[in-house]
């Protein structure tokens, strides 16, 4: 198991380099950059001195270098105007939109984004697992039809619309605001038990809003996988030998049906981040989603590039967790890898 985990960790390194290159390439595809747009706007307004100053900044941040050189400077494998100072050296870059280092802009939002995504994944699996198993074992029952109906409603309802509905009814019925991830008095306060309690209480609404569609999809997927396993010959044989239904399902078919269910952990993370951008704006959530949207609109390439790379790292970690859980659920996965070696 340790060798299997080490192989997966080593495989993440070249994957991360390829992802970083693709991110940088895609961000550079639109013509111009933030400073080029600023120079054009200032010169159109007749402010030539300010435009010359911004042109100097293009040289200072190596934006006038060739594409590959800019990429290697960004990741820290090529010396820039300040020497080797890139991602590998802990320099996340400079945000032109906010006129601050990237770590200053998104530093407070990163842990809150991780906490919100972790809570949403827990919600998705904690709700979908028992409902999916129940719907498969009680196929065509009233409960199966009821949860199927709820699942279709969850898939069809946009997350931001559900967020607006909850905002309205919580305010009308309970005179309570569910916006933000904590009470305003704790936003700039140091971490304490009271602040953690406020964070946990405010996590409930965004977790439900963001996780609803993923939960509905997971329920349908697990139900279909488990029904497929329950129709196989080995299940019929176990039933004929008198094995109880609950023990039979838990021992064999459920473990097999969980394979694709668990494998979706890594796929959930990017969809949660991208799907929560509008929800974060609606619910006023201090996550990286709204910052990424602003960075892409203004072509703030260093800020947008780091956020996308951060999401890619979260995805790779999720895929690693999926692989480890799959190896525990199905020994053939890790043994098959060892046999190929």
CSV table of C-alpha atoms in Angstrom, one decimal:
chain,number,residue,atom,x,y,z
A,1,UNK,CA,0.0,0.0,0.0
A,2,UNK,CA,2.9,2.4,0.8
A,3,UNK,CA,4.5,1.7,-2.5
A,4,UNK,CA,1.2,2.3,-4.3
A,5,UNK,CA,0.8,5.7,-2.5
A,6,UNK,CA,4.4,6.7,-3.3
A,7,UNK,CA,3.8,5.9,-7.0
A,8,UNK,CA,0.7,8.1,-7.0
A,9,UNK,CA,2.5,10.9,-5.3
A,10,UNK,CA,5.4,10.8,-7.8
A,11,UNK,CA,3.0,10.8,-10.7
A,12,UNK,CA,1.4,14.0,-9.5
A,13,UNK,CA,4.6,16.0,-10.0
A,14,UNK,CA,4.8,15.8,-13.9
A,15,UNK,CA,1.0,16.1,-14.0
A,16,UNK,CA,1.2,19.4,-12.1
A,17,UNK,CA,3.8,20.8,-14.4
A,18,UNK,CA,1.7,19.9,-17.5
A,19,UNK,CA,-1.4,21.5,-15.8
A,20,UNK,CA,0.6,24.7,-15.0
A,21,UNK,CA,1.8,25.0,-18.6
A,22,UNK,CA,-1.8,24.6,-19.9
A,23,UNK,CA,-3.1,27.1,-17.4
A,24,UNK,CA,-0.5,29.7,-18.4
A,25,UNK,CA,-1.1,29.0,-22.1
A,26,UNK,CA,-4.8,29.5,-21.9
A,27,UNK,CA,-4.5,32.7,-19.8
A,28,UNK,CA,-2.1,34.1,-22.4
A,29,UNK,CA,-4.3,33.2,-25.4
A,30,UNK,CA,-6.4,36.4,-25.4
A,31,UNK,CA,-4.6,39.3,-27.0
A,32,UNK,CA,-2.9,41.8,-24.6
A,33,UNK,CA,-2.7,41.7,-20.8
A,34,UNK,CA,-3.8,43.9,-17.9
A,35,UNK,CA,-1.0,46.4,-18.3
A,36,UNK,CA,-1.4,46.6,-22.1
A,37,UNK,CA,-5.1,47.4,-21.6
A,38,UNK,CA,-4.3,50.1,-19.0
A,39,UNK,CA,-1.7,51.7,-21.3
A,40,UNK,CA,-4.2,51.9,-24.2
A,41,UNK,CA,-6.8,53.4,-21.9
A,42,UNK,CA,-4.4,56.0,-20.5
A,43,UNK,CA,-3.0,57.0,-23.8
A,44,UNK,CA,-6.5,57.4,-25.2
A,45,UNK,CA,-7.2,59.7,-22.3
A,46,UNK,CA,-4.1,61.7,-23.0
A,47,UNK,CA,-2.1,60.6,-19.9
A,48,UNK,CA,1.2,59.7,-21.6
A,49,UNK,CA,3.3,59.9,-18.5
A,50,UNK,CA,1.2,57.4,-16.6
A,51,UNK,CA,1.2,55.1,-19.7
A,52,UNK,CA,5.0,55.3,-19.8
A,53,UNK,CA,5.1,54.3,-16.1
A,54,UNK,CA,2.9,51.2,-16.8
A,55,UNK,CA,5.0,50.3,-19.8
A,56,UNK,CA,8.0,50.3,-17.4
A,57,UNK,CA,6.0,47.9,-15.2
A,58,UNK,CA,5.6,45.5,-18.1
A,59,UNK,CA,9.4,45.3,-18.3
A,60,UNK,CA,9.7,45.0,-14.5
A,61,UNK,CA,7.3,42.0,-14.4
A,62,UNK,CA,8.9,40.4,-17.5
A,63,UNK,CA,5.7,40.8,-19.6
A,64,UNK,CA,7.8,41.8,-22.6
A,65,UNK,CA,9.6,38.5,-22.7
A,66,UNK,CA,8.8,35.6,-25.0
A,67,UNK,CA,6.0,33.2,-23.9
A,68,UNK,CA,8.2,30.3,-22.8
A,69,UNK,CA,10.5,32.5,-20.8
A,70,UNK,CA,7.6,34.2,-19.0
A,71,UNK,CA,6.2,30.7,-18.1
A,72,UNK,CA,9.5,29.5,-16.7
A,73,UNK,CA,9.9,32.8,-14.8
A,74,UNK,CA,6.4,32.4,-13.4
A,75,UNK,CA,7.1,28.9,-12.0
A,76,UNK,CA,10.6,29.8,-10.9
A,77,UNK,CA,12.8,27.9,-13.3
A,78,UNK,CA,14.2,30.9,-15.1
A,79,UNK,CA,15.7,34.1,-13.7
A,80,UNK,CA,13.5,37.2,-14.1
A,81,UNK,CA,14.2,40.8,-13.4
A,82,UNK,CA,14.6,39.9,-9.7
A,83,UNK,CA,16.4,36.7,-10.2
A,84,UNK,CA,14.8,33.3,-9.5
A,85,UNK,CA,11.5,34.4,-7.9
A,86,UNK,CA,8.5,32.2,-8.9
A,87,UNK,CA,6.1,29.7,-7.6
A,88,UNK,CA,8.8,27.2,-6.6
A,89,UNK,CA,10.4,29.9,-4.5
A,90,UNK,CA,7.1,30.8,-2.8
A,91,UNK,CA,6.5,33.9,-4.8
A,92,UNK,CA,2.9,33.7,-6.0
A,93,UNK,CA,3.2,36.8,-8.2
A,94,UNK,CA,1.7,40.3,-8.3
A,95,UNK,CA,-2.0,41.2,-8.7
A,96,UNK,CA,-2.3,44.3,-11.0
A,97,UNK,CA,-6.0,44.6,-10.4
A,98,UNK,CA,-5.6,44.8,-6.6
A,99,UNK,CA,-2.0,46.3,-6.7
A,100,UNK,CA,-0.9,43.8,-4.1
A,101,UNK,CA,0.9,40.5,-3.9
A,102,UNK,CA,-1.2,37.6,-4.8
A,103,UNK,CA,-0.8,36.0,-1.4
A,104,UNK,CA,-2.2,39.1,0.2
A,105,UNK,CA,-5.2,39.1,-2.1
A,106,UNK,CA,-6.3,35.5,-1.7
A,107,UNK,CA,-4.6,34.5,1.5
A,108,UNK,CA,-7.7,34.8,3.7
A,109,UNK,CA,-9.9,33.2,1.0
A,110,UNK,CA,-7.8,30.0,0.5
A,111,UNK,CA,-8.5,28.3,3.8
A,112,UNK,CA,-12.2,29.3,3.7
A,113,UNK,CA,-12.5,27.8,0.2
A,114,UNK,CA,-10.9,24.5,1.3
A,115,UNK,CA,-13.2,24.4,4.3
A,116,UNK,CA,-16.3,25.0,2.2
A,117,UNK,CA,-15.3,22.5,-0.4
A,118,UNK,CA,-14.5,19.9,2.3
A,119,UNK,CA,-17.9,20.5,4.0
A,120,UNK,CA,-19.7,20.2,0.7
A,121,UNK,CA,-18.0,16.9,-0.3
A,122,UNK,CA,-18.9,15.5,3.2
A,123,UNK,CA,-22.5,16.6,2.7
A,124,UNK,CA,-22.7,15.1,-0.8
A,125,UNK,CA,-21.5,11.7,0.3
A,126,UNK,CA,-23.2,11.6,3.7
A,127,UNK,CA,-26.6,12.3,2.1
A,128,UNK,CA,-26.3,10.4,-1.2
A,129,UNK,CA,-24.8,7.1,0.2
A,130,UNK,CA,-27.8,6.1,2.4
A,131,UNK,CA,-30.4,7.4,0.0
A,132,UNK,CA,-28.8,5.7,-3.0
A,133,UNK,CA,-28.6,2.4,-1.2
A,134,UNK,CA,-32.2,2.7,0.0
A,135,UNK,CA,-33.4,3.5,-3.5
A,136,UNK,CA,-31.7,0.5,-5.0
A,137,UNK,CA,-32.8,-1.9,-2.3
A,138,UNK,CA,-36.4,-0.6,-2.4
A,139,UNK,CA,-36.7,-0.2,-6.1
A,140,UNK,CA,-40.1,1.2,-7.4
A,141,UNK,CA,-41.2,1.9,-3.8
A,142,UNK,CA,-42.8,5.2,-2.7
A,143,UNK,CA,-39.5,6.2,-1.1
A,144,UNK,CA,-37.6,5.4,-4.3
A,145,UNK,CA,-40.0,7.5,-6.4
A,146,UNK,CA,-39.9,10.3,-3.8
A,147,UNK,CA,-36.1,10.5,-3.7
A,148,UNK,CA,-36.0,10.2,-7.5
A,149,UNK,CA,-38.3,13.2,-7.8
A,150,UNK,CA,-36.2,15.2,-5.3
A,151,UNK,CA,-33.1,14.2,-7.3
A,152,UNK,CA,-34.5,15.6,-10.5
A,153,UNK,CA,-35.5,18.8,-8.8
A,154,UNK,CA,-32.0,19.1,-7.4
A,155,UNK,CA,-30.4,18.6,-10.8
A,156,UNK,CA,-32.8,21.0,-12.5
A,157,UNK,CA,-32.5,23.9,-10.0
A,158,UNK,CA,-29.7,26.3,-10.5
A,159,UNK,CA,-27.5,26.7,-7.4
A,160,UNK,CA,-27.7,30.5,-7.4
A,161,UNK,CA,-31.5,30.4,-7.6
A,162,UNK,CA,-31.7,28.0,-4.6
A,163,UNK,CA,-29.4,30.4,-2.8
A,164,UNK,CA,-31.7,33.4,-3.5
A,165,UNK,CA,-34.7,31.4,-2.3
A,166,UNK,CA,-33.0,30.5,1.0
A,167,UNK,CA,-31.8,34.0,1.5
A,168,UNK,CA,-35.4,35.3,1.1
A,169,UNK,CA,-37.2,32.8,3.3
A,170,UNK,CA,-34.6,32.8,6.1
A,171,UNK,CA,-35.0,36.5,6.2
A,172,UNK,CA,-38.8,36.5,6.1
A,173,UNK,CA,-39.5,33.5,8.4
A,174,UNK,CA,-36.6,33.6,10.8
A,175,UNK,CA,-35.4,37.2,10.4
A,176,UNK,CA,-31.9,35.8,9.8
A,177,UNK,CA,-29.3,36.5,7.2
A,178,UNK,CA,-27.4,33.5,5.9
A,179,UNK,CA,-25.0,35.5,3.7
A,180,UNK,CA,-21.2,35.2,4.3
A,181,UNK,CA,-19.3,32.5,6.1
A,182,UNK,CA,-19.3,34.2,9.6
A,183,UNK,CA,-20.8,37.1,11.5
A,184,UNK,CA,-19.4,40.5,10.4
A,185,UNK,CA,-17.8,41.0,13.9
A,186,UNK,CA,-15.5,38.0,13.3
A,187,UNK,CA,-14.3,38.8,9.8
A,188,UNK,CA,-11.1,40.6,10.9
A,189,UNK,CA,-10.9,39.1,14.4
A,190,UNK,CA,-8.3,36.4,15.3
A,191,UNK,CA,-9.4,32.8,15.3
A,192,UNK,CA,-11.3,31.8,18.5
A,193,UNK,CA,-13.9,29.2,19.5
A,194,UNK,CA,-16.6,31.8,19.0
A,195,UNK,CA,-15.4,32.5,15.4
A,196,UNK,CA,-15.2,28.8,14.6
A,197,UNK,CA,-18.7,28.4,15.9
A,198,UNK,CA,-19.9,31.3,13.7
A,199,UNK,CA,-18.1,29.7,10.7
A,200,UNK,CA,-19.7,26.3,11.3
A,201,UNK,CA,-23.2,27.8,11.7
A,202,UNK,CA,-22.8,29.8,8.5
A,203,UNK,CA,-21.5,26.8,6.5
A,204,UNK,CA,-24.9,25.0,6.6
A,205,UNK,CA,-26.7,27.1,3.9
A,206,UNK,CA,-23.8,27.4,1.3
A,207,UNK,CA,-23.0,23.7,1.8
A,208,UNK,CA,-26.6,22.7,1.0
A,209,UNK,CA,-26.9,25.2,-1.9
A,210,UNK,CA,-23.6,24.2,-3.6
A,211,UNK,CA,-23.9,20.5,-2.9
A,212,UNK,CA,-27.5,19.9,-3.9
A,213,UNK,CA,-26.8,19.2,-7.6
A,214,UNK,CA,-23.8,17.0,-6.8
A,215,UNK,CA,-25.9,15.0,-4.2
A,216,UNK,CA,-28.7,14.4,-6.7
A,217,UNK,CA,-26.3,13.1,-9.3
A,218,UNK,CA,-24.5,10.9,-6.9
A,219,UNK,CA,-27.8,9.3,-5.7
A,220,UNK,CA,-28.7,8.4,-9.2
A,221,UNK,CA,-25.3,7.1,-10.0
A,222,UNK,CA,-25.0,4.9,-6.9
A,223,UNK,CA,-28.6,3.6,-7.4
A,224,UNK,CA,-27.8,2.5,-10.9
A,225,UNK,CA,-24.5,0.9,-10.0
A,226,UNK,CA,-26.0,-1.0,-7.1
A,227,UNK,CA,-29.0,-2.2,-9.1
A,228,UNK,CA,-26.5,-3.5,-11.7
A,229,UNK,CA,-24.6,-5.5,-9.1
A,230,UNK,CA,-27.8,-6.9,-7.5
A,231,UNK,CA,-28.8,-8.4,-10.8
A,232,UNK,CA,-25.5,-10.4,-11.1
A,233,UNK,CA,-25.3,-14.2,-10.7
A,234,UNK,CA,-23.2,-14.2,-7.5
A,235,UNK,CA,-25.9,-12.2,-5.7
A,236,UNK,CA,-28.6,-14.7,-6.8
A,237,UNK,CA,-26.4,-17.5,-5.6
A,238,UNK,CA,-25.8,-15.9,-2.2
A,239,UNK,CA,-29.6,-15.3,-1.8
A,240,UNK,CA,-30.2,-19.0,-2.7
A,241,UNK,CA,-27.8,-20.0,0.1
A,242,UNK,CA,-29.9,-18.0,2.6
A,243,UNK,CA,-27.7,-15.0,3.2
A,244,UNK,CA,-29.7,-12.1,4.7
A,245,UNK,CA,-30.4,-9.2,2.3
A,246,UNK,CA,-28.6,-6.5,4.5
A,247,UNK,CA,-25.5,-8.6,5.0
A,248,UNK,CA,-25.4,-9.6,1.4
A,249,UNK,CA,-25.6,-6.1,0.1
A,250,UNK,CA,-23.1,-4.7,2.5
A,251,UNK,CA,-20.5,-7.5,2.0
A,252,UNK,CA,-20.3,-7.7,-1.8
A,253,UNK,CA,-22.5,-5.6,-4.1
A,254,UNK,CA,-22.1,-2.3,-2.2
A,255,UNK,CA,-18.4,-2.5,-2.2
A,256,UNK,CA,-18.3,-3.0,-6.0
A,257,UNK,CA,-20.9,-0.3,-6.6
A,258,UNK,CA,-18.9,2.2,-4.5
A,259,UNK,CA,-15.9,2.1,-6.9
A,260,UNK,CA,-17.2,4.7,-9.4
A,261,UNK,CA,-18.9,6.5,-6.5
A,262,UNK,CA,-15.6,7.0,-4.7
A,263,UNK,CA,-13.7,7.7,-7.9
A,264,UNK,CA,-15.8,10.9,-8.3
A,265,UNK,CA,-14.2,12.7,-5.3
A,266,UNK,CA,-11.5,14.3,-7.5
A,267,UNK,CA,-14.0,15.2,-10.2
A,268,UNK,CA,-16.2,17.0,-7.7
A,269,UNK,CA,-13.7,19.6,-6.6
A,270,UNK,CA,-13.3,21.6,-9.8
A,271,UNK,CA,-17.0,21.4,-10.4
A,272,UNK,CA,-17.7,22.7,-6.9
A,273,UNK,CA,-15.3,25.6,-7.3
A,274,UNK,CA,-16.6,26.6,-10.7
A,275,UNK,CA,-20.2,26.0,-9.8
A,276,UNK,CA,-19.9,28.1,-6.6
A,277,UNK,CA,-18.7,31.3,-8.3
A,278,UNK,CA,-22.2,32.8,-8.8
A,279,UNK,CA,-23.3,31.3,-5.5
A,280,UNK,CA,-20.4,33.0,-3.7
A,281,UNK,CA,-21.5,36.3,-5.2
A,282,UNK,CA,-25.2,35.8,-4.3
A,283,UNK,CA,-24.4,34.7,-0.7
A,284,UNK,CA,-21.4,37.0,-0.3
A,285,UNK,CA,-19.0,34.2,0.4
A,286,UNK,CA,-15.3,35.2,0.8
A,287,UNK,CA,-14.0,32.4,-1.4
A,288,UNK,CA,-11.6,32.4,-4.4
A,289,UNK,CA,-14.5,32.1,-6.9
A,290,UNK,CA,-15.4,35.9,-7.1
A,291,UNK,CA,-11.7,36.8,-7.1
A,292,UNK,CA,-11.1,34.4,-10.0
A,293,UNK,CA,-14.0,35.9,-11.9
A,294,UNK,CA,-12.6,39.4,-11.5
A,295,UNK,CA,-9.1,38.3,-12.4
A,296,UNK,CA,-10.3,36.7,-15.6
A,297,UNK,CA,-12.3,39.7,-16.6
A,298,UNK,CA,-9.4,42.1,-16.1
A,299,UNK,CA,-6.8,39.7,-17.5
A,300,UNK,CA,-4.9,39.8,-14.2
A,301,UNK,CA,-2.8,36.8,-15.3
A,302,UNK,CA,-0.7,36.1,-12.2
A,303,UNK,CA,-3.8,36.1,-9.9
A,304,UNK,CA,-5.9,34.0,-12.2
A,305,UNK,CA,-3.1,31.6,-12.9
A,306,UNK,CA,-2.4,30.9,-9.3
A,307,UNK,CA,-6.1,30.4,-8.4
A,308,UNK,CA,-6.5,27.9,-11.3
A,309,UNK,CA,-3.3,26.1,-10.2
A,310,UNK,CA,-4.6,26.0,-6.6
A,311,UNK,CA,-7.8,24.4,-7.9
A,312,UNK,CA,-5.7,21.9,-9.9
A,313,UNK,CA,-3.8,21.0,-6.8
A,314,UNK,CA,-7.0,20.4,-4.8
A,315,UNK,CA,-8.2,18.2,-7.7
A,316,UNK,CA,-5.0,16.2,-7.7
A,317,UNK,CA,-5.3,15.7,-3.9
A,318,UNK,CA,-8.9,14.6,-4.4
A,319,UNK,CA,-7.8,12.1,-7.0
A,320,UNK,CA,-5.1,10.8,-4.7
A,321,UNK,CA,-7.7,10.3,-1.9
A,322,UNK,CA,-10.0,8.6,-4.5
A,323,UNK,CA,-7.1,6.2,-5.5
A,324,UNK,CA,-6.3,5.4,-1.9
A,325,UNK,CA,-9.9,4.7,-1.0
A,326,UNK,CA,-10.3,2.6,-4.2
A,327,UNK,CA,-7.2,0.6,-3.2
A,328,UNK,CA,-8.8,-0.1,0.2
A,329,UNK,CA,-12.2,-1.0,-1.3
A,330,UNK,CA,-10.9,-3.1,-4.2
A,331,UNK,CA,-7.4,-4.8,-3.6
A,332,UNK,CA,-7.3,-5.7,-7.3
A,333,UNK,CA,-6.5,-2.0,-8.1
A,334,UNK,CA,-3.3,-1.9,-6.1
A,335,UNK,CA,-2.4,-5.5,-6.8
A,336,UNK,CA,-2.9,-4.9,-10.5
A,337,UNK,CA,-0.5,-1.9,-10.3
A,338,UNK,CA,2.1,-4.0,-8.5
A,339,UNK,CA,1.7,-6.8,-11.1
A,340,UNK,CA,2.4,-4.4,-13.9
A,341,UNK,CA,5.6,-3.3,-12.2
